[in-house]
Tab-separated table of C-alpha atoms in Angstrom:
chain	number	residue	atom	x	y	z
E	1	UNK	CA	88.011	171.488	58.921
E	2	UNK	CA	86.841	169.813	61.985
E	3	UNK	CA	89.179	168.613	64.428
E	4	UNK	CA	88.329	164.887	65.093
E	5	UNK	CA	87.934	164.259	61.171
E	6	UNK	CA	91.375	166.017	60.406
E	7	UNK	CA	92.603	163.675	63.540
E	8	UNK	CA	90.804	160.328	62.373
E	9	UNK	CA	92.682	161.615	58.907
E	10	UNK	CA	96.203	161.566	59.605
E	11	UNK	CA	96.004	158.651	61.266
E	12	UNK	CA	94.504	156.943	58.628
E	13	UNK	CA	97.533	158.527	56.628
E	14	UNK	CA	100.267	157.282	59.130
E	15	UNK	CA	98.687	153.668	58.892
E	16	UNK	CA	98.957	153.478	55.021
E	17	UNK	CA	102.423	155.302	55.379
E	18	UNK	CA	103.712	151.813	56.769
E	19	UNK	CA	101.851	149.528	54.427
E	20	UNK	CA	104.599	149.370	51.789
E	21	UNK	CA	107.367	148.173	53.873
E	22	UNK	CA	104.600	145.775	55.174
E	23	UNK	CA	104.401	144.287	52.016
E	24	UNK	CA	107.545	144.216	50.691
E	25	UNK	CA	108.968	142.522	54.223
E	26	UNK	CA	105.839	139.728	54.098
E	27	UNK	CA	106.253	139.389	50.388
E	28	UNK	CA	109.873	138.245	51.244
E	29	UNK	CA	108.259	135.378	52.732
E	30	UNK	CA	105.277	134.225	51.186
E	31	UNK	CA	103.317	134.446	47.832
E	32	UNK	CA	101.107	137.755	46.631
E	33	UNK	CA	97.908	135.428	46.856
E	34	UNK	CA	98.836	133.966	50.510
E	35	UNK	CA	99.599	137.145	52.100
E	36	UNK	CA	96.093	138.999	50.179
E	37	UNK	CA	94.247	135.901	51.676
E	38	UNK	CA	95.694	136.756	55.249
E	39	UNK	CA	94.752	140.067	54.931
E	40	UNK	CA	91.024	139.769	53.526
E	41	UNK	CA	90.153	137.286	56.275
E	42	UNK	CA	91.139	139.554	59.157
E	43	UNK	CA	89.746	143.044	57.426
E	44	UNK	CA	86.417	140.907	56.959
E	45	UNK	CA	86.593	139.805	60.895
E	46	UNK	CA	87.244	143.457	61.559
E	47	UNK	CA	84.641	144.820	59.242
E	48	UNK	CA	82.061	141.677	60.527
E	49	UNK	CA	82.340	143.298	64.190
E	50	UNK	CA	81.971	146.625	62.893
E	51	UNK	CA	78.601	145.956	61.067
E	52	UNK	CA	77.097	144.264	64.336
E	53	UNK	CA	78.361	146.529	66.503
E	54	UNK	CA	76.150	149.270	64.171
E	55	UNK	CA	73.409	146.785	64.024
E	56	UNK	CA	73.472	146.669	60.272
E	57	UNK	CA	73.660	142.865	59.540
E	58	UNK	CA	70.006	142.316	58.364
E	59	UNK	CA	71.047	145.409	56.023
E	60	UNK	CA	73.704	143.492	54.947
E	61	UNK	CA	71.303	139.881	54.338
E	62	UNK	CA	69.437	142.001	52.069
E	63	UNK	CA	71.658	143.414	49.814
E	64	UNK	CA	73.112	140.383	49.016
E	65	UNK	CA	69.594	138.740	48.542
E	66	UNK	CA	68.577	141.742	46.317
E	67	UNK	CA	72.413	142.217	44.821
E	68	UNK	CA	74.007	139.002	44.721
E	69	UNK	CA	75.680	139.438	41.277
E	70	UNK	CA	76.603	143.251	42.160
E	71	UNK	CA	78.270	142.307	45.462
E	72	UNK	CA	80.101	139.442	43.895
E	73	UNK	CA	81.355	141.193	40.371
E	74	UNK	CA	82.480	143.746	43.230
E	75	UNK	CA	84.144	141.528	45.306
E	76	UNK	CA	85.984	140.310	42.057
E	77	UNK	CA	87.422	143.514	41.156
E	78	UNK	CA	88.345	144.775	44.958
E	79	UNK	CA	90.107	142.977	47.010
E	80	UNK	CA	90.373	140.296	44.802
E	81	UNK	CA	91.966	141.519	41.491
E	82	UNK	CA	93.081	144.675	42.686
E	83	UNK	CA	95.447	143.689	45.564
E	84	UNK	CA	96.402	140.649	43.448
E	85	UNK	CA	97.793	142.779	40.761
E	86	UNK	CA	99.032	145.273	43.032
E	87	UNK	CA	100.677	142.813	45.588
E	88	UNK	CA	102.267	141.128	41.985
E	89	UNK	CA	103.535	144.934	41.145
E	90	UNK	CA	105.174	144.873	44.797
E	91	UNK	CA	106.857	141.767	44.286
E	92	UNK	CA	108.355	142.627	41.424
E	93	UNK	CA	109.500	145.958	41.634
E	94	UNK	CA	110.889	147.926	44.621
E	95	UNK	CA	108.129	149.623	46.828
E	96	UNK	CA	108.973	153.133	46.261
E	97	UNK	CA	107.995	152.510	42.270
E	98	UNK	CA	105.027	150.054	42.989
E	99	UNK	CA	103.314	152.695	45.623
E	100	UNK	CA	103.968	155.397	43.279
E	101	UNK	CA	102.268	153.454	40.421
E	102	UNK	CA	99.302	152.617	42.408
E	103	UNK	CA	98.211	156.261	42.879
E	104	UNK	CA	97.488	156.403	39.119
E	105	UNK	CA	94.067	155.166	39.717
E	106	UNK	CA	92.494	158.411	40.571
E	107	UNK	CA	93.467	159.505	36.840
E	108	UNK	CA	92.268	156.677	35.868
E	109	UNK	CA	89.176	157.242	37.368
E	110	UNK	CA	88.826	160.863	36.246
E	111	UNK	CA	89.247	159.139	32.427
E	112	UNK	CA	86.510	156.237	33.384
E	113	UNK	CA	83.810	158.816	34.740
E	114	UNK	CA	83.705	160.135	30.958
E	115	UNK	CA	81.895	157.051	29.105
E	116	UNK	CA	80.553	155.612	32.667
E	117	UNK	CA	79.589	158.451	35.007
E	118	UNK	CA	78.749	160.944	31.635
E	119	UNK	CA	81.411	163.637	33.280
E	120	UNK	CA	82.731	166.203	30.183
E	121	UNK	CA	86.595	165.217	29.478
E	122	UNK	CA	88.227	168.796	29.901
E	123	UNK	CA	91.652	170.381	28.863
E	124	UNK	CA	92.201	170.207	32.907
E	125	UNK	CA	92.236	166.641	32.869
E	126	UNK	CA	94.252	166.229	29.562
E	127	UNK	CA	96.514	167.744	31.343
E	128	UNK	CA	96.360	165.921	34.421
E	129	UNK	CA	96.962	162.302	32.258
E	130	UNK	CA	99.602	164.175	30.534
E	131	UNK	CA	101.219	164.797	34.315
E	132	UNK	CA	100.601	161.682	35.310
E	133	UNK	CA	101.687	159.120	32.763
E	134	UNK	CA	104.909	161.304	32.551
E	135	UNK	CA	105.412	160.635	36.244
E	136	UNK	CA	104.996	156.548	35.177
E	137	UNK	CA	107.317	157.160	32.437
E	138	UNK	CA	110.023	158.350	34.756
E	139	UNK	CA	109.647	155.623	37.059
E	140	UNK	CA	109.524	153.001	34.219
E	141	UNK	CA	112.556	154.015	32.746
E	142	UNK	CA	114.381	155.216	36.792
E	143	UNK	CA	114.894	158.709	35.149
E	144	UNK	CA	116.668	157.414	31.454
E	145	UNK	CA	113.684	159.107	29.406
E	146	UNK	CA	115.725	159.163	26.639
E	147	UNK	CA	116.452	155.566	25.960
E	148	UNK	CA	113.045	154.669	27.269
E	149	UNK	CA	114.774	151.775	28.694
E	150	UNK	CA	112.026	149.846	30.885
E	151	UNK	CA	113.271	148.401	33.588
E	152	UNK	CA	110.818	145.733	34.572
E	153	UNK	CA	108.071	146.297	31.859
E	154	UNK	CA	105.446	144.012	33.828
E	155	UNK	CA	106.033	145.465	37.179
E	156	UNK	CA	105.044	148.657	35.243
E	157	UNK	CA	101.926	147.208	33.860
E	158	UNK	CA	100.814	145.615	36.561
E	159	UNK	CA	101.274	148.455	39.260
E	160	UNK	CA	99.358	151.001	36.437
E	161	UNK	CA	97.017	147.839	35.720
E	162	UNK	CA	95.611	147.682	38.736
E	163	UNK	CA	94.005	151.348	39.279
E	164	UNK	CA	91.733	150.146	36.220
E	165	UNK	CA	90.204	147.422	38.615
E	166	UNK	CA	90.002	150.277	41.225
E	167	UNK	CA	88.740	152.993	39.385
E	168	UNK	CA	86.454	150.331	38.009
E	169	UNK	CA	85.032	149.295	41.754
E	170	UNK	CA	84.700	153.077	42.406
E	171	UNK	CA	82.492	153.705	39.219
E	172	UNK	CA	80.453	151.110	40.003
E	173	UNK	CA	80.046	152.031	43.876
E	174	UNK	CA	79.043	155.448	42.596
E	175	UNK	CA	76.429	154.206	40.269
E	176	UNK	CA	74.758	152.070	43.302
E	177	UNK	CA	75.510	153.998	46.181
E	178	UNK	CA	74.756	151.638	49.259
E	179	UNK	CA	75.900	151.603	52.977
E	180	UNK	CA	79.670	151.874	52.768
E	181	UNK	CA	80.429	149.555	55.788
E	182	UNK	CA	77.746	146.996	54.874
E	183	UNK	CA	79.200	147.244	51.137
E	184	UNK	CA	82.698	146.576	52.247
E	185	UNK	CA	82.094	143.506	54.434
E	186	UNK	CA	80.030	141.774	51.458
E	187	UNK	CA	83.353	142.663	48.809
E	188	UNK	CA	85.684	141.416	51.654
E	189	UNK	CA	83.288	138.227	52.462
E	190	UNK	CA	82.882	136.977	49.224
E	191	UNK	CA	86.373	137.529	47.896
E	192	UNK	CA	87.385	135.000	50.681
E	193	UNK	CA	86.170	131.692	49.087
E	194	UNK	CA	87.473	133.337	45.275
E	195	UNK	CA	91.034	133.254	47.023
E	196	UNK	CA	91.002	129.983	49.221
E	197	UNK	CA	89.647	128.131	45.793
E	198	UNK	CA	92.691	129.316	43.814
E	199	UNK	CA	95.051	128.791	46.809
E	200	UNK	CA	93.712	125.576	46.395
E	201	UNK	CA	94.064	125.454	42.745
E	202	UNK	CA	98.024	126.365	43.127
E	203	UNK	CA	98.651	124.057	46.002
E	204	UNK	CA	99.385	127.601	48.308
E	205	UNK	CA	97.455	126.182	51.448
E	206	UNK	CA	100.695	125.144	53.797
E	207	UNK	CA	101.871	125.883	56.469
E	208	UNK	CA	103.131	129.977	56.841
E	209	UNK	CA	105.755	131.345	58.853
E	210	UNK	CA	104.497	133.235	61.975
E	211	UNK	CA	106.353	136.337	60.735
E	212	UNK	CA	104.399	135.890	57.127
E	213	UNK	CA	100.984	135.412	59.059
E	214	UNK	CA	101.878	138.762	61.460
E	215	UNK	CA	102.707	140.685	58.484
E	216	UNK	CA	99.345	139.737	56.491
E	217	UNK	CA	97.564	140.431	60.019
E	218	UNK	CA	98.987	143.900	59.776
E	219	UNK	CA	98.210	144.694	56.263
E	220	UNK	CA	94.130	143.418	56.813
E	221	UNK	CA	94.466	145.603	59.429
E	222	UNK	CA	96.206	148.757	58.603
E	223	UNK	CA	96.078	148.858	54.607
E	224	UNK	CA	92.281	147.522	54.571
E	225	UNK	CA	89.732	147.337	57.428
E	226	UNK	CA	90.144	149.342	60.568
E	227	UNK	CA	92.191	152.110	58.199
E	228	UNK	CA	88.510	151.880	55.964
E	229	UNK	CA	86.492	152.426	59.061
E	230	UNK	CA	88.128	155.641	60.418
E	231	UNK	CA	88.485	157.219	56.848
E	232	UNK	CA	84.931	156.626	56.601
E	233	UNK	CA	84.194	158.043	60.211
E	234	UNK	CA	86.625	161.086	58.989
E	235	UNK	CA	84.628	161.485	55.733
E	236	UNK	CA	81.475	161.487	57.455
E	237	UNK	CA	82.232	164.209	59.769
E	238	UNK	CA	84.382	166.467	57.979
E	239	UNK	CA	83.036	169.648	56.402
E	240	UNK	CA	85.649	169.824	53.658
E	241	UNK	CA	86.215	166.380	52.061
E	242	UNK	CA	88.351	167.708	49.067
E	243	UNK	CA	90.874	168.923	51.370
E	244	UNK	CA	90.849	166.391	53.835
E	245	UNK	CA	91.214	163.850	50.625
E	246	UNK	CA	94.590	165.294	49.823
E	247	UNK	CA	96.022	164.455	52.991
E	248	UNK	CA	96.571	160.823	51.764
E	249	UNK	CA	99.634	162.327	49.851
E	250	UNK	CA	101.123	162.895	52.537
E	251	UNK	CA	101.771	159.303	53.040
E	252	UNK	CA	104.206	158.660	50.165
E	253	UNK	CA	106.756	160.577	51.467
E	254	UNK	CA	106.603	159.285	54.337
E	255	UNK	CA	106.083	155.546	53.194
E	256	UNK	CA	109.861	156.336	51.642
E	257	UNK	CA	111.426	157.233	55.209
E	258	UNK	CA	110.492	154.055	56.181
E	259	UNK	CA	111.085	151.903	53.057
E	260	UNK	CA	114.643	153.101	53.230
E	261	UNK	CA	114.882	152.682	57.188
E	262	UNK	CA	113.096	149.199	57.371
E	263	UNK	CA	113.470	147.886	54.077
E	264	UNK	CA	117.120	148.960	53.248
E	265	UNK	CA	115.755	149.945	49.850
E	266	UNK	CA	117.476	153.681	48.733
E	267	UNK	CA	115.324	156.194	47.328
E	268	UNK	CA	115.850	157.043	43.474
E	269	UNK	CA	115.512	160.323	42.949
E	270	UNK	CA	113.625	158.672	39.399
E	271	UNK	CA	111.207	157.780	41.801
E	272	UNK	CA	110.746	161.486	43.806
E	273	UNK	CA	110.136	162.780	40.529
E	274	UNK	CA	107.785	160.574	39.066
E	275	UNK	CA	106.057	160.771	41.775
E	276	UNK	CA	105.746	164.158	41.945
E	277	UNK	CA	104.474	164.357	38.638
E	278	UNK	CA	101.652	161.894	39.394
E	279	UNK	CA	100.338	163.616	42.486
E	280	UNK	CA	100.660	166.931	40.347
E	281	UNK	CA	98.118	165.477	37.733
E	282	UNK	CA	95.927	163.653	40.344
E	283	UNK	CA	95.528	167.592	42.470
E	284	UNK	CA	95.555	169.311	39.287
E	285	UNK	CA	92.680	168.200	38.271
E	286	UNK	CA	90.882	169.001	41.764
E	287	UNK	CA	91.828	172.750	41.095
E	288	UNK	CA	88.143	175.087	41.146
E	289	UNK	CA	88.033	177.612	38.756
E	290	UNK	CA	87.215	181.037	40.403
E	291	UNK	CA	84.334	182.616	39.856
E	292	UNK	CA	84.862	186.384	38.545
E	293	UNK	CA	82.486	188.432	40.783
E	294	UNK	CA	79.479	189.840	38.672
E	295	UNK	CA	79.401	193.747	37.995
């Protein structure tokens, strides 16, 4: 793998390590919607810079004159529905459960690519669900799988709810693969006015605390735009991308060191599990089936 990708990488992984402690600590202070609104405006300033910087923002005038409807029905599902149901997931449940939830998507994804993408639905990625949803179930229900006792039933739904919207954004990117910078900046530009017409709507436009306004800073920053850029720049250059993918689990466990060190919230072991379980499925179904050498 090369070296500056596998660099760019991990600190990409470190970045969204601290992201869930970000948002629990913000979310202590202000609404789902405020602190998403925070954190779109500043990844779109940082994303803005990047696209002139590469010289791309005629690229980006005509997409959105050729692609208006695209941009915007993209915009609508990422940031704007996505982080709102996830940030809702996070304010409801503890972080350790919420993160754990969110990394569902790429099964869901796997399941989407069947009707959308016209991928063959396999015994491998049975499986994979099967893992999965049994990790969700043990989270759900903090290890009492016998009672299936659900401990916060819409936390649940919403943390699981909102891979559809991102498996959904992904599907869609794939069918209309376009710059990914220039792409990014138009989702993140025209989710903006979407979110400061239903702050509006919900009477959310006052005045924040500073700590509330740092934290949402921090999230556009780390969680969305400059952490997009330097995956992208690792993508680009690596030579492997499967395995540098699967470096991003290594930022749950990690996300829990600090969850329990920042956030004073203890670790269930409900929560180890299941998320075991889920990264299991998600990696399972990466698994290449060797070739038996001809005679």
């Amino acid at each position: 793998m090369n070296r500056t990708s596998l660099i760019l990488a991990l600190a990409v992984v470190l970045m969204w390590s601290t992201v869930a402690t970000a948002f629990k600590l913000t979310l202590a202070l202000i609404s789902p919607l405020q602190m998403l609104w925070i954190a779109v405006a500043t990844s779109f300033v940082i994303l803005l810079c990047a696209t002139i910087w590469q010289q791309k923002l005629p690229l980006a005038r005509q997409y959105l004159k050729q692609s208006a409807g695209y941009f915007m029905l993209l915009a609508l599902l990422n940031p704007t529905l996505y982080y709102l149901i996830l940030f809702a997931a996070y304010d409801l449940l503890p972080a350790q459960q919420a993160q754990a939830l969110n990394y569902t998507w790429a099964v869901v994804l796997s399941i989407m690519a069947v009707p959308f993408l016209g991928q063959t639905f396999t015994l491998k990625k049975l499986i994979s669900i099967i893992l999965a949803y049994s990790g969700v179930i043990v989270i759900a229900t903090q290890g009492n799988l016998l009672s299936l006792d659900f401990k916060n039933p819409l936390g649940v739904i919403l943390g699981v709810g909102s891979s559809l919207f991102f498996a959904s954004y992904w599907i869609l990117n794939t069918r209309n693969p376009r710059d990914a910078v220039v792409s990014l900046l138009l989702c993140f530009g025209l989710s903006l006015p979407v979110l400061s017409v239903l702050m509006l709507i919900q009477g959310q436009i006052t005045a924040l605390p500073w700590q509330a306004v740092a934290g949402g800073i921090y999230i556009g920053t780390f969680e969305m735009g400059f952490a997009f850029l330097l995956w992208m720049q690792a993508m680009r250059m690596t030579d492997n991308t499967a395995q540098l993918s699967n470096l991003v689990y290594l930022s749950p466990p990690l996300s829990l060191i600090l969850l329990a060190t920042l956030a004073d919230e203890p670790i269930m072991m409900s929560t180890i599990a299941g998320l075991i379980l889920i990264i299991s499925g998600v990696l399972f179904q990466q698994l290449k089936r060797k070739h038996r050498p001809s005679n």
